[in-house]
Amino acid sequence: MAVRAVRGAVQLERDTADHMDEQVGALLIAVLERNGLTADDLISIWFTATPDLHSDFPAAAARKIGIVDVPLICAQELDIEGAMPRVVRILAHIESDRPRTEINHVYLGAAAALRKDIAQ
């Protein structure tokens, strides 16, 4: 079994805790489903949020969908002029037999514009 990394992102429409939970939860579920993973395959997840998001920790959404015994950490994304606002990004470390070329990175909604080269 190899250690792999999966990227993903979602842009929020508004900065509310409920909306963040909904959108980040949907992103995490999509990452798991598109890569044939369960929570047991997760090693850790890094979350970043743009500086305009203040309502909650993105990692809280993971706990609410049942990812409860995986190390999670949140950090603030760089504040770059002209960057897409209200974005939560993830970097999930996983155990998988899939080759690196078969890992499905997930960019939902408008966040697909961030990485057109790898967005599914």
Coordinates of C-alpha atoms in Angstrom, one line a residue:
M1 CA 0.0 0.0 0.0
A2 CA 1.4 3.4 -1.0
V3 CA 1.0 6.8 0.6
R4 CA -0.6 9.2 -1.9
A5 CA -1.9 12.8 -1.8
V6 CA -5.3 14.1 -3.0
R7 CA -6.0 17.7 -3.6
G8 CA -9.3 19.5 -3.7
A9 CA -11.0 22.8 -3.3
V10 CA -14.4 24.5 -3.1
Q11 CA -15.5 28.1 -3.3
L12 CA -18.1 29.1 -0.7
E13 CA -21.0 31.4 -1.7
R14 CA -21.1 33.0 1.7
D15 CA -19.1 32.9 5.0
T16 CA -21.5 31.0 7.4
A17 CA -20.7 28.0 9.4
D18 CA -23.6 26.0 8.0
H19 CA -22.6 26.7 4.4
M20 CA -19.0 25.8 5.2
D21 CA -20.1 22.5 6.7
E22 CA -22.2 21.7 3.7
Q23 CA -19.7 22.6 1.1
V24 CA -16.6 21.2 2.8
G25 CA -18.5 18.0 3.6
A26 CA -19.5 17.7 0.0
L27 CA -15.9 18.1 -1.1
L28 CA -14.6 15.5 1.3
I29 CA -17.4 13.0 0.3
A30 CA -16.5 13.6 -3.4
V31 CA -12.8 13.0 -2.7
L32 CA -13.6 9.7 -0.9
E33 CA -16.1 8.5 -3.5
R34 CA -14.1 9.4 -6.6
N35 CA -11.1 7.6 -5.2
G36 CA -12.9 4.6 -3.8
L37 CA -11.8 5.5 -0.3
T38 CA -13.2 5.2 3.2
A39 CA -12.2 7.2 6.3
D40 CA -9.9 4.2 7.3
D41 CA -7.8 5.0 4.2
L42 CA -7.1 8.6 5.4
I43 CA -3.8 9.4 7.1
S44 CA -4.3 13.1 7.6
I45 CA -5.9 16.2 6.0
W46 CA -4.6 19.7 5.7
F47 CA -7.2 22.4 5.2
T48 CA -6.5 26.0 4.1
A49 CA -9.0 28.8 4.0
T50 CA -8.7 32.2 2.3
P51 CA -8.4 35.1 4.8
D52 CA -11.9 36.2 4.1
L53 CA -13.4 33.1 5.8
H54 CA -14.0 33.5 9.6
S55 CA -17.2 31.6 10.4
D56 CA -15.7 28.2 11.4
F57 CA -12.8 25.8 11.0
P58 CA -13.1 23.8 7.8
A59 CA -12.0 20.7 9.7
A60 CA -15.2 20.8 11.7
A61 CA -17.0 19.6 8.6
A62 CA -14.9 16.5 8.5
R63 CA -15.9 15.6 12.0
K64 CA -19.6 16.1 11.2
I65 CA -19.5 13.6 8.4
G66 CA -17.8 10.9 10.5
I67 CA -14.1 11.5 10.0
V68 CA -13.4 11.5 13.7
D69 CA -10.0 9.7 14.3
V70 CA -7.9 11.2 11.5
P71 CA -5.5 14.0 12.3
L72 CA -6.7 17.3 10.8
I73 CA -5.2 20.8 10.7
C74 CA -6.4 24.2 9.4
A75 CA -4.3 27.0 8.2
Q76 CA -4.8 30.3 6.4
E77 CA -4.1 30.5 2.7
L78 CA -1.8 33.3 1.4
D79 CA -3.6 36.7 1.0
I80 CA -2.7 37.2 -2.7
E81 CA -4.2 40.2 -4.5
G82 CA -6.7 39.0 -7.2
A83 CA -7.0 35.5 -5.8
M84 CA -10.3 33.7 -5.8
P85 CA -12.2 34.6 -2.6
R86 CA -13.9 32.3 -0.1
V87 CA -12.0 29.1 -1.0
V88 CA -11.3 26.1 1.2
R89 CA -8.5 23.8 -0.1
I90 CA -7.6 20.4 1.1
L91 CA -4.5 18.2 0.9
A92 CA -5.4 14.7 2.1
H93 CA -2.8 12.0 2.6
I94 CA -4.1 8.6 1.9
E95 CA -3.2 4.9 1.7
S96 CA -4.0 3.5 -1.7
D97 CA -3.0 0.9 -4.2
R98 CA -3.9 3.3 -7.0
P99 CA -1.0 4.6 -9.1
R100 CA -0.4 8.3 -8.7
T101 CA -1.8 8.9 -12.2
E102 CA -5.2 7.4 -11.1
I103 CA -5.7 9.7 -8.1
N104 CA -8.8 11.9 -8.7
H105 CA -8.3 15.4 -7.4
V106 CA -11.6 17.2 -6.8
Y107 CA -12.3 20.9 -7.5
L108 CA -16.0 21.6 -7.0
G109 CA -18.0 24.4 -8.6
A110 CA -16.1 27.6 -9.4
A111 CA -13.0 26.2 -7.7
A112 CA -12.5 24.0 -10.8
A113 CA -10.9 27.2 -12.4
L114 CA -8.1 26.9 -9.9
R115 CA -6.6 23.8 -11.4
K116 CA -8.0 23.1 -14.9
D117 CA -5.1 20.8 -15.5
I118 CA -6.2 18.3 -12.8
A119 CA -9.8 19.2 -11.9
Q120 CA -12.2 16.3 -12.4

